[in-house]
Every structure is written in structure tokens, then in C-alpha cells.
Coordinates of C-alpha atoms in Angstrom, one line a residue:
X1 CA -11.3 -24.0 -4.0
X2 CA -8.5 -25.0 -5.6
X3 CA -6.0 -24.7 -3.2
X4 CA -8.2 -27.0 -1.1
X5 CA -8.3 -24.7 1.9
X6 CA -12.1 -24.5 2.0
X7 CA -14.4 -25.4 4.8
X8 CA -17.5 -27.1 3.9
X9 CA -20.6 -28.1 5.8
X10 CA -22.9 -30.4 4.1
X11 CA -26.9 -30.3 5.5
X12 CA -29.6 -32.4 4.0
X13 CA -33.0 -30.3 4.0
X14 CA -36.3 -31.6 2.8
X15 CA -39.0 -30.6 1.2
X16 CA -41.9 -31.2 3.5
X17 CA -44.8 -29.3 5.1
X18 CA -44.0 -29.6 8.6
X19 CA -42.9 -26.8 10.8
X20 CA -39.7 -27.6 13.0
X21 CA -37.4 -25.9 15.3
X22 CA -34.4 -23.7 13.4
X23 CA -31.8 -26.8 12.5
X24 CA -28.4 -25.7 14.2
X25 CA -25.9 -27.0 11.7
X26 CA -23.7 -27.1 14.2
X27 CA -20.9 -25.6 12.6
X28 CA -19.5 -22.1 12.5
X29 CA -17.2 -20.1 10.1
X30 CA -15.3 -16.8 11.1
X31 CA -15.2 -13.5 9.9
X32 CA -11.6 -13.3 8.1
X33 CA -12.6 -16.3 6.2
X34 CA -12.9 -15.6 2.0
X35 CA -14.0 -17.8 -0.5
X36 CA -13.4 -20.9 1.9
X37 CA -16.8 -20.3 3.8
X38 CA -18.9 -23.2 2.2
X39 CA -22.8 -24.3 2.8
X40 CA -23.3 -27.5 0.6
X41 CA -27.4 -28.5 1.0
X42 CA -28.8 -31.9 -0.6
X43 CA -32.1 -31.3 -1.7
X44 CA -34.6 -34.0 -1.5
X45 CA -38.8 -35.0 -0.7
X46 CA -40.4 -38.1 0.1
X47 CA -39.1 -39.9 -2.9
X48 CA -35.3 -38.9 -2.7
X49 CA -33.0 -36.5 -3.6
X50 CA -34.5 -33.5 -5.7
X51 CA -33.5 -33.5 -9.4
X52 CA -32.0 -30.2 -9.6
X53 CA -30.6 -28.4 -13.0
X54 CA -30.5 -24.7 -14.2
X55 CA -32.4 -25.1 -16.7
X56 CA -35.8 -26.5 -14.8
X57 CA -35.1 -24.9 -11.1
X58 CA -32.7 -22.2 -9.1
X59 CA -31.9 -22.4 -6.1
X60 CA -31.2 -19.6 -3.8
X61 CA -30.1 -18.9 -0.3
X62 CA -31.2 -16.1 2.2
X63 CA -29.2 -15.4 6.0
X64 CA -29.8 -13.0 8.6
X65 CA -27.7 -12.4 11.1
X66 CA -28.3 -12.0 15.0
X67 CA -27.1 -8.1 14.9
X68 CA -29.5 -7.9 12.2
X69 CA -27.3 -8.0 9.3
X70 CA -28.5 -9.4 6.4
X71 CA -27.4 -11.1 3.1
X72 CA -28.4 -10.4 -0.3
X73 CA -30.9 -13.3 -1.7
X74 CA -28.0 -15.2 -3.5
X75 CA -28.7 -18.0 -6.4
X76 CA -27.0 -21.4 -5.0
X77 CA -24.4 -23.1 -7.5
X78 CA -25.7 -26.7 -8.8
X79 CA -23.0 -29.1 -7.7
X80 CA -25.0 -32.5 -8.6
X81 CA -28.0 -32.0 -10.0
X82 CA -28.7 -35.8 -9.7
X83 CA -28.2 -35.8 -6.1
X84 CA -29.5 -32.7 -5.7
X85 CA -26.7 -31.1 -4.2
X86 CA -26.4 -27.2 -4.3
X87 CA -23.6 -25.0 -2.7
X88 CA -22.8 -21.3 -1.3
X89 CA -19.8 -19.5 -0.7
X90 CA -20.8 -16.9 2.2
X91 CA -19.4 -13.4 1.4
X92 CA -16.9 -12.3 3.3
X93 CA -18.5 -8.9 3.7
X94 CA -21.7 -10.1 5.5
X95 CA -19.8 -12.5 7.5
X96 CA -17.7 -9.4 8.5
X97 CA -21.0 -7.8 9.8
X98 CA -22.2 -11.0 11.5
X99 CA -18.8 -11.4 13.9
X100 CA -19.8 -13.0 17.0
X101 CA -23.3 -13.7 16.2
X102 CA -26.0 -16.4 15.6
X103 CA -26.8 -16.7 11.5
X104 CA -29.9 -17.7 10.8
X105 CA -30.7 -18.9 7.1
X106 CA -33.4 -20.5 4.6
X107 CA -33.1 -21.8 1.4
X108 CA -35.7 -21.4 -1.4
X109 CA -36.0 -23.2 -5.0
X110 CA -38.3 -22.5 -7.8
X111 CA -39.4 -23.5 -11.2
X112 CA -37.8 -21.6 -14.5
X113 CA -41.3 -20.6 -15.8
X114 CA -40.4 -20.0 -19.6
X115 CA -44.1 -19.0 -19.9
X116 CA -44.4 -16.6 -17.2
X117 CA -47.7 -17.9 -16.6
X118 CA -49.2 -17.4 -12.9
X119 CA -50.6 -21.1 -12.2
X120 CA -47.0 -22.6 -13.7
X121 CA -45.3 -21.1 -11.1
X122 CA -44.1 -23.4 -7.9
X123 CA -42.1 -22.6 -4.5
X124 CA -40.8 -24.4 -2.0
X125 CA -39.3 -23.3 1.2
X126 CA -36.8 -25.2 2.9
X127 CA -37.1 -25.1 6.8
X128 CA -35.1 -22.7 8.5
X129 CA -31.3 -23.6 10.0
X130 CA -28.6 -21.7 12.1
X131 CA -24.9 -21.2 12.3
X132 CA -22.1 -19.1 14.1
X133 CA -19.5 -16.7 13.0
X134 CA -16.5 -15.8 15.5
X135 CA -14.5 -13.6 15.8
X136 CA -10.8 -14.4 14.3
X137 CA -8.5 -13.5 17.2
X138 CA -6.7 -11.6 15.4
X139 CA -9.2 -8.9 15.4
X140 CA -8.6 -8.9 19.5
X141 CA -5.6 -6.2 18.5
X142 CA -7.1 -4.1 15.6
X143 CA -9.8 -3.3 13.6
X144 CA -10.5 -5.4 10.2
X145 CA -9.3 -2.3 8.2
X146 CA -5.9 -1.9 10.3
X147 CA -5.2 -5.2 9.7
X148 CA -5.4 -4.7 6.1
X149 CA -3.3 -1.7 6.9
X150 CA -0.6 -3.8 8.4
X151 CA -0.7 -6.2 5.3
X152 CA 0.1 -3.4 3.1
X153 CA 3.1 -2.0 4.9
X154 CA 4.0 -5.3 5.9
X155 CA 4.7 -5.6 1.7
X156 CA 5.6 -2.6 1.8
X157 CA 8.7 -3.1 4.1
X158 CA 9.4 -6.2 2.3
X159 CA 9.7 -4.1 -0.6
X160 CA 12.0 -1.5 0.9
X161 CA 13.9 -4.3 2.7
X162 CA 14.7 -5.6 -1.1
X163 CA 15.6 -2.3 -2.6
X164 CA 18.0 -1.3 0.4
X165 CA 19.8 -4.7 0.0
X166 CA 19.9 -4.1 -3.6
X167 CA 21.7 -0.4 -3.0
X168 CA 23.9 -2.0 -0.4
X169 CA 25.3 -4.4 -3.4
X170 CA 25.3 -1.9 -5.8
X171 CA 27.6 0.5 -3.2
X172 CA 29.5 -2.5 -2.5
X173 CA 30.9 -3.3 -5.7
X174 CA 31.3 0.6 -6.4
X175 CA 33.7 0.5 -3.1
X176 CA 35.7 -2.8 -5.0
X177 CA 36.2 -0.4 -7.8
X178 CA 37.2 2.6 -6.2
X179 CA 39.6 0.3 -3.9
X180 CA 41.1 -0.9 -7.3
X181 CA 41.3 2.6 -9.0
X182 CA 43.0 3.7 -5.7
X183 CA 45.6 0.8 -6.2
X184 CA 46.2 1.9 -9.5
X185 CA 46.1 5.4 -8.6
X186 CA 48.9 4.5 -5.9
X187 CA 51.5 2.3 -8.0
X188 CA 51.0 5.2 -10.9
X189 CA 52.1 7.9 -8.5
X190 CA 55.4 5.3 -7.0
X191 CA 56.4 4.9 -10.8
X192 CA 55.9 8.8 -10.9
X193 CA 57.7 9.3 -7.7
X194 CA 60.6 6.9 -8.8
X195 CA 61.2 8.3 -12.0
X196 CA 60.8 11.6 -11.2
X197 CA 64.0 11.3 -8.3
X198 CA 66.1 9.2 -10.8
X199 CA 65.8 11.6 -13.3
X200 CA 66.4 14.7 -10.7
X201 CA 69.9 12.4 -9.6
X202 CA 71.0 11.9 -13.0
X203 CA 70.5 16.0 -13.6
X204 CA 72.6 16.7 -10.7
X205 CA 75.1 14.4 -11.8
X206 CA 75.5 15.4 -15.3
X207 CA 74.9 19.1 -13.9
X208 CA 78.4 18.5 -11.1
X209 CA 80.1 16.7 -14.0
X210 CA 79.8 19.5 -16.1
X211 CA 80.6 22.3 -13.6
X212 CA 83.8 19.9 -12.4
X213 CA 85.0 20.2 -16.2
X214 CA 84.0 23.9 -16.5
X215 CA 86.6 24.6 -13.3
X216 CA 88.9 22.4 -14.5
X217 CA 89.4 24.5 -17.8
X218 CA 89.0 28.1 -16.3
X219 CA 92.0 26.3 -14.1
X220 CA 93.9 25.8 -17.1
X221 CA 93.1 28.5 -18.8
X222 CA 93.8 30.5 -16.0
X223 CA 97.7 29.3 -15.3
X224 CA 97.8 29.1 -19.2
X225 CA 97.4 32.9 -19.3
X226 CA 99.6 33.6 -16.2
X227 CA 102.2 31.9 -17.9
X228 CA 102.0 33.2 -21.0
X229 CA 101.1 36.6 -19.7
X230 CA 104.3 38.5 -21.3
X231 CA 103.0 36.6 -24.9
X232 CA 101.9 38.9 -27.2
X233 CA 98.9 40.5 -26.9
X234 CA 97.7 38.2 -30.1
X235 CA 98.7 35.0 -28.7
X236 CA 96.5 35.6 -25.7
X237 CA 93.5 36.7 -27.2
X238 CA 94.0 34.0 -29.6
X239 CA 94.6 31.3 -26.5
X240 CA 91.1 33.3 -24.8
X241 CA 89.0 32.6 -27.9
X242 CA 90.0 29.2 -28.1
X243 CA 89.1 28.5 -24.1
X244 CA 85.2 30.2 -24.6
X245 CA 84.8 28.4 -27.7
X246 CA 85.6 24.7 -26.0
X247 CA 83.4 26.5 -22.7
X248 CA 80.2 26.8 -25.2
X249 CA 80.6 23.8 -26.5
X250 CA 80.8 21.9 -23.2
X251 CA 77.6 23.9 -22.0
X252 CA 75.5 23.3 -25.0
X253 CA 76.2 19.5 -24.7
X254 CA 75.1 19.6 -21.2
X255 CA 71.6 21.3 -21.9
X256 CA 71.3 18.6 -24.8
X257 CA 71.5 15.8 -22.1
X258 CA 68.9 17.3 -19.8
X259 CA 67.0 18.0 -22.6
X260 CA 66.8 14.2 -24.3
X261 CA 66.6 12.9 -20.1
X262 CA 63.1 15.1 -20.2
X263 CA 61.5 14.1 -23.0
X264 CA 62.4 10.6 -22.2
X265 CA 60.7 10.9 -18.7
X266 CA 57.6 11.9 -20.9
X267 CA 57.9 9.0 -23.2
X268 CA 58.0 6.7 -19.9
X269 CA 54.3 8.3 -18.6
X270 CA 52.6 8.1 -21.5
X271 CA 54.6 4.6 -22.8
X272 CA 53.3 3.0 -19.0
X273 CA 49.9 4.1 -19.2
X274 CA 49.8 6.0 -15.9
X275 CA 46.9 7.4 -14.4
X276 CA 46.1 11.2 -14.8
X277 CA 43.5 13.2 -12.6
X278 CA 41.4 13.7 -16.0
X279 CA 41.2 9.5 -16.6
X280 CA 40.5 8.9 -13.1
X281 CA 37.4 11.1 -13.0
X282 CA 36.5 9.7 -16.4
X283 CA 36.5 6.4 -14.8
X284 CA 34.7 6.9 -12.1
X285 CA 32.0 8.7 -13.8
X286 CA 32.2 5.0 -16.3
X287 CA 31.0 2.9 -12.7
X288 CA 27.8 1.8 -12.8
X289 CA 26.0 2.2 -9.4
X290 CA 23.3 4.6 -7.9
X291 CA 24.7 8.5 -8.6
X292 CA 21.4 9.9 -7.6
X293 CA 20.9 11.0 -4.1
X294 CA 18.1 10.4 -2.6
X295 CA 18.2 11.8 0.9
X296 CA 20.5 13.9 3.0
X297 CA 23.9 12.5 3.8
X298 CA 22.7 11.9 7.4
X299 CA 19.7 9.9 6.2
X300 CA 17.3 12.8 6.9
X301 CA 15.0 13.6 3.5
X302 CA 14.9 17.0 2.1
X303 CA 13.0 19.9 3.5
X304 CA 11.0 22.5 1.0
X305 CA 8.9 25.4 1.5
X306 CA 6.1 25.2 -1.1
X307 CA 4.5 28.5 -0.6
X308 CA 1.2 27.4 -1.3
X309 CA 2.2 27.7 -4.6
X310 CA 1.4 25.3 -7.1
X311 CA 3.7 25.9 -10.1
X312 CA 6.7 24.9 -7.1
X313 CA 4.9 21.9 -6.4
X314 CA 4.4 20.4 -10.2
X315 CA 8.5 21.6 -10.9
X316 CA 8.9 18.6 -8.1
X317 CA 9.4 16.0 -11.2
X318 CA 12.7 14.0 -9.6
X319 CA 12.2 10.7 -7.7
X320 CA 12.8 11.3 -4.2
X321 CA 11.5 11.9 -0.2
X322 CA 10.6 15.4 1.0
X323 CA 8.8 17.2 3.7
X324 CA 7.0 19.8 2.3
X325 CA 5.2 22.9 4.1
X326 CA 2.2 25.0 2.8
X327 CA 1.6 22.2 0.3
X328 CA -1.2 23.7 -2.0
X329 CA -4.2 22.6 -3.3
X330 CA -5.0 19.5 -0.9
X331 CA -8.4 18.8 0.0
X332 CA -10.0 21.3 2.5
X333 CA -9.4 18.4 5.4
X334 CA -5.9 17.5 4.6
X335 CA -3.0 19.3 6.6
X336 CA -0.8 21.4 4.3
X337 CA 2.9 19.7 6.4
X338 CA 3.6 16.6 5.5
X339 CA 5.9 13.6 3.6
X340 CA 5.7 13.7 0.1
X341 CA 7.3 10.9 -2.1
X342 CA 8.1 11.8 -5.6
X343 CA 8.0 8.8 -8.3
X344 CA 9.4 9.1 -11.8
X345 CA 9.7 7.5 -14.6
X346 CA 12.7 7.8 -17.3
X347 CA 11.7 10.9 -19.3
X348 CA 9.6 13.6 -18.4
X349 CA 6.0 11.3 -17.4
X350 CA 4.5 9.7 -16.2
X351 CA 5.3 11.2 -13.0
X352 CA 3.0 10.5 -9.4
X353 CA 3.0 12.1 -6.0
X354 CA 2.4 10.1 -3.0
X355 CA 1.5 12.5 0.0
X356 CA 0.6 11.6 3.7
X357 CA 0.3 14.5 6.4
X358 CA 2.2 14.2 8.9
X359 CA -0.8 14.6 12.1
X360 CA -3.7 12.4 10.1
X361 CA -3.7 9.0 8.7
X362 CA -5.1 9.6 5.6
X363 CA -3.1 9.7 1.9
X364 CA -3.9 11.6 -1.1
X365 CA -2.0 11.1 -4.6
X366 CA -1.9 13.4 -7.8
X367 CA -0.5 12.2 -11.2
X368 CA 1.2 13.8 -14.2
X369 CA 1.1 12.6 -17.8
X370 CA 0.9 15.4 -20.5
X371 CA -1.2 17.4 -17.7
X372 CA -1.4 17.1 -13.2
X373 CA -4.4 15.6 -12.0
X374 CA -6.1 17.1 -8.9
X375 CA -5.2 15.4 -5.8
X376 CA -7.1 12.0 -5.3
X377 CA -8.0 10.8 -1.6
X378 CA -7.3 6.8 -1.3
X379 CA -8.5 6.8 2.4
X380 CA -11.9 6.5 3.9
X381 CA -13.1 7.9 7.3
X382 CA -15.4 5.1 8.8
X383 CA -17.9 5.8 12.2
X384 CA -20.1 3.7 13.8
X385 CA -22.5 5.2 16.3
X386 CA -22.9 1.6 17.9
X387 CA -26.6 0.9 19.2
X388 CA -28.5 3.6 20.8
X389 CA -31.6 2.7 23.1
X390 CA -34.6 4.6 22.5
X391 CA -38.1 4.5 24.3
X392 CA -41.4 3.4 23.6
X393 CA -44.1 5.8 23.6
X394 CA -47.8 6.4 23.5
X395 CA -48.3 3.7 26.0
X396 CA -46.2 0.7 24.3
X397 CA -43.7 -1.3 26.5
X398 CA -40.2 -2.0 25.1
X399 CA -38.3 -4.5 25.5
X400 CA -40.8 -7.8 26.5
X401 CA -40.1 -9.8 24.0
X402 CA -37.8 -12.6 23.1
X403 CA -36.4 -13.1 26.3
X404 CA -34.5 -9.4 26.7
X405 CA -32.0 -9.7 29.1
X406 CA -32.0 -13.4 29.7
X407 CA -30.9 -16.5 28.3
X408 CA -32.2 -15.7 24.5
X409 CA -30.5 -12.5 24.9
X410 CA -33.2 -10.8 22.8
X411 CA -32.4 -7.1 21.4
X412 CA -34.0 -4.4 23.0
X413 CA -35.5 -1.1 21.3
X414 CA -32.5 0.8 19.4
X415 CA -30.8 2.5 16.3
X416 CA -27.6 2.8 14.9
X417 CA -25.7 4.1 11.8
X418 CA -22.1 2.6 10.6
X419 CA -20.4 4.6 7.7
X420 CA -17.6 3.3 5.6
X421 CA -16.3 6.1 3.1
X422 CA -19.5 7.4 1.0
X423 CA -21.8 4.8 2.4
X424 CA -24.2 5.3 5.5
X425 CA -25.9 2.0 6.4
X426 CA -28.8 2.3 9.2
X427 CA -30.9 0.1 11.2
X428 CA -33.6 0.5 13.7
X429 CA -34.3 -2.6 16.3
X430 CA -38.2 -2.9 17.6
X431 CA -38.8 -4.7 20.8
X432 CA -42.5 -3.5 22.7
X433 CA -45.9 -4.8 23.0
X434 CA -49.4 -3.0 24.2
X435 CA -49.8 -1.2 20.7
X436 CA -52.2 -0.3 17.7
X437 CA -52.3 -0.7 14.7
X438 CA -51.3 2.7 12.9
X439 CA -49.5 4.1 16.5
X440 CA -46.5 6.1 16.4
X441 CA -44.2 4.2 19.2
X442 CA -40.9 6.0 18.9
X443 CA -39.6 9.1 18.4
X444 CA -36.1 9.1 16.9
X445 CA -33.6 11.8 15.7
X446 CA -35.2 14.1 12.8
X447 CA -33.9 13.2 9.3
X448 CA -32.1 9.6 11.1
X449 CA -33.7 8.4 7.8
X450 CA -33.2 10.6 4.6
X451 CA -36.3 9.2 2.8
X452 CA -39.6 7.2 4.7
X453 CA -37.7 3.5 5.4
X454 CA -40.3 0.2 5.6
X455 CA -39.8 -3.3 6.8
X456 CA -41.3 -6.3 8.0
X457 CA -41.1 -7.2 11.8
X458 CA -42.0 -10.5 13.2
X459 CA -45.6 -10.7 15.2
X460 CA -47.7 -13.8 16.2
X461 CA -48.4 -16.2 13.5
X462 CA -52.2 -14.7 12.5
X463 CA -50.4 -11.3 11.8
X464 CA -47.5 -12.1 9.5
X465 CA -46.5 -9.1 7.5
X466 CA -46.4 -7.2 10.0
X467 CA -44.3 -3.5 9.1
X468 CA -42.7 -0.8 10.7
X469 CA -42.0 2.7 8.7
X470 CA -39.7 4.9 9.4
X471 CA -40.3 8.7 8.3
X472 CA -38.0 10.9 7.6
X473 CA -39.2 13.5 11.0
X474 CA -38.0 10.7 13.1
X475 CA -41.3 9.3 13.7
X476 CA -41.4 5.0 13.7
X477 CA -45.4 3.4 13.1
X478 CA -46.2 0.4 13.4
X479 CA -49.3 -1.2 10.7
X480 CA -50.4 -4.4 11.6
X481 CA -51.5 -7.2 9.4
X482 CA -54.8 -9.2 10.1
X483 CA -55.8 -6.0 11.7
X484 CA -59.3 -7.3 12.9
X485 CA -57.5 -9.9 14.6
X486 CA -55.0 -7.8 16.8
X487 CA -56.0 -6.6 20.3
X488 CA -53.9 -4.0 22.7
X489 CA -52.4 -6.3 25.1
X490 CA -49.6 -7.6 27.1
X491 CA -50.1 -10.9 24.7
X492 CA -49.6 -8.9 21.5
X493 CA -45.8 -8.2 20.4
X494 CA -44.0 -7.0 17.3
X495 CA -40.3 -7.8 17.1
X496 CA -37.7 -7.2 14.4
X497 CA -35.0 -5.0 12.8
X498 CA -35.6 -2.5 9.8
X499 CA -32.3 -1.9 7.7
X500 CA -31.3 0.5 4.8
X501 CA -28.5 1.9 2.8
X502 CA -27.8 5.8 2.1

């Protein structure tokens, strides 16, 4: 690894023909750890460390756990091939299946025959060795799925955290420039204000002046034609004429002065640059923060009636958060109510929607680009049956071997099926003595196994290869090897676990 995080075990393993007790390496890995579960073997015989390279011999690597899961027979990576060192990274998958159990393993190495000749080709097996796999205590409070769960909304929330933080700033400095616009708005409407009374005072004044003069010269004009009321009737109207002509005159001035006072009030607006309604929505509309509202103004998201009808659904094309009822077209075992998140992209696609019912942890997702997509699940249902017991029959006894129910806590007779999406994996556990060759001992569920399953069980030494077969009625035989050998009795045992993938 190159982060240097790894943990690796070396074991030295020879090549020799004598049998030993399973080597306990003494070491043990746990079942969150990936790509930092590492095996490093040194190869060697009576002469020294084995001269290993890929293109004279592989090397490869078999384990089988206590539960009876089981690896894949994996090719071992050449580290030094003049020391004969090999290495394995264990899968985090099988050491997943293998929590809290005993691993046993073997390694194997053989000759590249180019020829493909029978007498060129050479085997050796390695003697057998053990290890443990915990549990990570994590796993005490969830499942290994719900932890990935909580990773991904862990990000999630990071995510959201951001983005929130981001709007806040953005709202932020809209606030700073509505504040400022509002100060503008302010002093533009004082300057109004001011204006607006200094020009009303100066009308009032010019307006008194000019009624003052206007009574002033009816006053005059008045006496003047009391005195002069015995004139001739000539000289009066000649004195009248002469008083409306100077009372015309003195008006038309006045309306003159308002008139100039007016337009030089307008001058002042547009000279100052004051602030009209129409430039303040302009300006407003010119700030650049988030316009587009994505929920209710109480934080609630929208609620919409879909009617089962699809065309309503695929006009949903806006980003945003709903809650839609009588979605259409989900899967038959998705609820219809539930949170829909809409995600789009400038223009008119791509375009995807995210939606999660709101009784059922499961999520299904539909895209749009030039055309919708059907709705896609991206959740798996998972079940595990756990082990079920089952008897021995036809005059077999279960469970006697391997020290059932004492200190090497041997497995007793059982079955069980784990699935994980599509995938059904099975596996059928044989404890029993006192049986033939060719019996039927057990009786299982009909069609527990879709097609006839075989495997090999352990037996004593003279009858290696050993099998069971499981048919697809239910029924499980038993065919011994070295039949001639093998006698009904207490002394006579089969032992092992059968596994398969549907």
C-alpha cells in the first residue's frame, strides 16, 4: 500500500512431506479491513528458499473459513522471487463473510508446463495454517451495509452543510446591497422632500407678493375712480383700461415665475441623479444572488398531486424538493407518496429525478436526456435465513463429530440461504455418522437447491473424496470413497459444508 497502512504477516512454509498440526499464524485481521489485509509466505525446501518467478511457477492461495465460507483459489503476487517470497491481499468480501471466525488456509505452487505434457507436470502443497477475523466494533451498532449508508449521508450532509453556507453568503451580501440601495433610496427622497417644500414656500411667496400688489392697485384704482367719478365718462373708461392692462401684465409675470421655479425643480431631479421606482427595481433585478426559490417560505418543500399521471410528472423539469402523491409508474413495490428531488441542468437536459418513499428505505431514480428513462432501483433487499438445524434420517446420527458442543465447537447438521440483491448464496452443513454409502440422510425443503448441488466433505483418511449431493426435491446422499473400505458404525463419520451460488 502506498499509504503504508497495511498489515502484514510474514509465515515461512516449507516444502516437505511431513504431515503437521494446522500452523496458527497467530495473527488476525478484521472484517472492515481493504486492501491492507496482507499474507506474505517465504517459500523454501531442504536446500533454501524456493526460486520463484512467473514465468517457471505460480503460486496460489486457498482459505476456508470456520462458518464455511470460502475464497476463490487466488494466484499469489511474486514479491522476491530469489527469496521466494509471495504475497496476498485477502478480499474484503470473504473476510466480511468470515467475521468472528477461525480461517483456515493452504497454499499451492506449480510448474508453467509450456508443453502441457502430463509427466512435466509438478505440485506441491504447502501444509495447512490458521488465522482469525473479528469483528470491527463498529459493526456492534449496525449492519456492514448501514454503515456504508451512514458514510454516504455523512457526505452527504457535508455537502448540504457547504451549499447552505454558500446561500447564507450569497443572502448576505444581497442584504449589504439592499441596505445600500435603501440608503440611497432614503437621501433621494430627503433631497425630494427638501426641494419639493422650498419650492411650495417660494410659490406661496411669489403667489402673496403678487395678490399684495393686485390689492394694492384695485385700492388705487378704486379711490382713483371715486375721485374722479364726476370725470367724463371717457376719462374713466380710459383710467379702467389702463388699470386691467397693468392687472394682466402683473398676473402673466407671476405664472412665468412658477413656471421657470417648476421646470427648474425638474432639472434638479434628473441634474442629481435621484432614484426612481423604475431604477430601483432595475437594480435589484442587476444583484447577483440566488432568485430561485427552492422551498416554501416557512422551509416546508412543495406539495403536488401527480394523478398517476405521467405527462405531470416528466413537466417536473425545475431543480427543486417536492412531495409528490400518486407518483406513476414506480416499480410495483415502491409506494406511490413520497420525496422527490428534481435536478437540472442549464437548458432543457440533462434532467434526473431522485425519489425515496416516504414508509420504505429504498430509492429509485429516472433520467431525462432527449427522452425519460424508466425508473431505475439503486437499493437491494438483503435476507439471511441464518442456520437452520435439520435431522438425520434413515438411521444416521447427527451431530458426533468434531467435538459438537464442546470445546472445538464443531457445527452441527444445518442449512442456510443469505441474499444480497439478485444473488442467493446457500450452504448445507453435514455432521452424522452410522451411514452408507449411497443413503439419503436428510430431508430438506423441496427446490432449497434449484439444480442437484455436489461437494466434498471430510471422512477418515482411507475415504478422502468423500461427497454429498444435494437434489433439487430436497433430498441430501451421501457417496463414499474407498467404498470397500467403509463399514456402518459409530467409528465411521462424514463432516463438511456444501456451498453454491444462485
Amino acid at each position: 500500500m502506498t499509504n503504508g497502512i497495511d498489515k502484514k504477516a510474514l509465515f515461512k512454509l516449507k516444502s516437505e512431506p511431513y504431515l503437521k498440526p494446522i500452523s496458527d499464524l497467530g495473527v488476525g485481521f478484521y472484517n472492515l479491513d481493504e486492501n491492507t489485509a496482507i499474507l506474505s509466505f517465504q517459500l523454501s525446501n531442504t536446500k533454501g528458499p524456493l526460486l520463484i518467478h512467473k514465468n517457471n511457477l505460480t503460486a496460489y492461495a486457498y482459505f476456508e473459513s470456520s462458518n464455511g465460507s470460502v475464497s476463490d483459489v487466488i494466484e499469489l503476487e511474486v514479491e522476491d522471487s530469489n527469496k521466494g517470497l509471495v504475497t496476498i491481499t485477502l478480499d474484503k468480501d470473504f473476510l466480511q463473510a468470515s467475521t468472528s471466525t477461525k480461517v483456515k488456509g493452504q497454499v499451492y505452487i506449480g510448474v508453467n508446463n509450456v508443453d502441457n505434457k502430463p509427466e512435466y507436470n509438478e505440485v506441491a502443497v504447502f501444509r495447512e495454517f490458521s488465522f482469525e477475523v473479528k469483528d470491527a466494533l463498529i459493526n456492534k451498532i449496525s449492519s456492514f451495509t448501514k454503515m456504508e449508508y451512514i458514510r454516504m449521508f455523512d457526505q452527504l450532509k457535508t455537502r448540504i452543510k457547504q451549499r447552505v453556507l454558500d446561500i447564507e453568503e450569497a443572502i448576505a451580501n444581497g442584504e449589504d446591497y439592499v441596505a445600500e440601495m435603501k440608503s440611497v433610496l432614503q437621501k433621494g427622497i430627503e433631497t425630494l422632500n427638501q426641494i419639493v417644500s422650498d419650492g411650495k414656500q417660494d410659490i406661496q411667496s411669489y403667489i402673496k407678493e403678487a395678490k399684495s400688489t393686485l390689492d394694492t392697485i384695485k385700492n388705487d384704482a378704486v379711490n382713483t375712480i371715486e375721485k374722479l367719478s364726476k370725470d367724463t365718462k371717457s376719462s374713466v373708461d380710459s383710467k379702467v383700461n389702463k388699470v386691467v392692462e397693468t392687472i394682466e401684465s402683473t398676473s402673466s409675470e407671476a405664472t412665468e415665475h412658477i413656471d421657470d421655479k417648476m421646470s427648474e425643480f425638474k432639472q434638479t431631479v434628473e441634474d442629481n441623479d435621484l432614484i426612481t421606482n423604475e431604477l430601483l427595481d432595475e437594480q435589484f433585478d442587476n444583484l447577483d444572488w440566488q432568485k430561485y426559490e427552492l422551498t416554501n417560505d416557512d422551509g416546508t418543500i412543495k406539495i403536488m398531486n401527480l394523478e398517476s399521471n405521467v405527462e405531470k410528472l416528466n413537466k417536473m423539469t425545475e431543480t427543486g424538493f417536492f412531495y409528490t402523491t400518486n407518483t406513476p409508474d414506480l416499480p410495483s413495490d415502491v409506494s406511490s407518496d413520497g420525496f422527490l428531488i428534481v435536478y437540472a441542468r442549464k437548458g432543457n437536459s440533462p434532467i434526473k429525478h431522485v425519489y425515496q418513499p416516504y414508509s420504505q428505505n429504498k430509492i429509485v431514480v429516472r433520467n431525462y436526456y432527449n427522452e425519460w428513462s424508466e425508473w431505475q432501483k439503486i437499493s437491494q433487499t438483503q435476507s439471511d435465513t441464518g442456520w437452520v438445524p435439520f435431522k438425520i434420517i434413515n438411521g444416521g446420527r447427527m451431530n458426533t463429530a468434531y467435538g459438537y458442543g464442546g470445546d472445538r465447537n464443531g457445527y452441527g447438521c444445518s442449512y442456510r440461504a443469505i441474499t444480497n440483491g439478485s444473488v442467493t448464496q446457500k450452504f448445507v452443513r453435514v455432521n452424522a455418522d452410522n451411514v452408507e454409502h449411497s443413503q439419503v440422510i436428510a430431508q430438506l425443503p423441496s427446490n432449497f437447491a434449484k439444480s442437484p448441488q455436489v461437494g466434498f466433505i471430510r471422512a477418515p483418511l482411507i475415504h478422502n473424496g468423500t461427497s454429498l449431493i444435494v437434489e433439487n426435491d430436497g433430498t441430501v446422499k451421501v457417496f463414499i470413497a474407498n467404498e470397500p473400505e467403509w463399514e456402518k458404525s459409530n467409528n465411521k463419520y462424514i463432516y463438511g459444508t456444501v456451498s453454491w451460488i444462485e
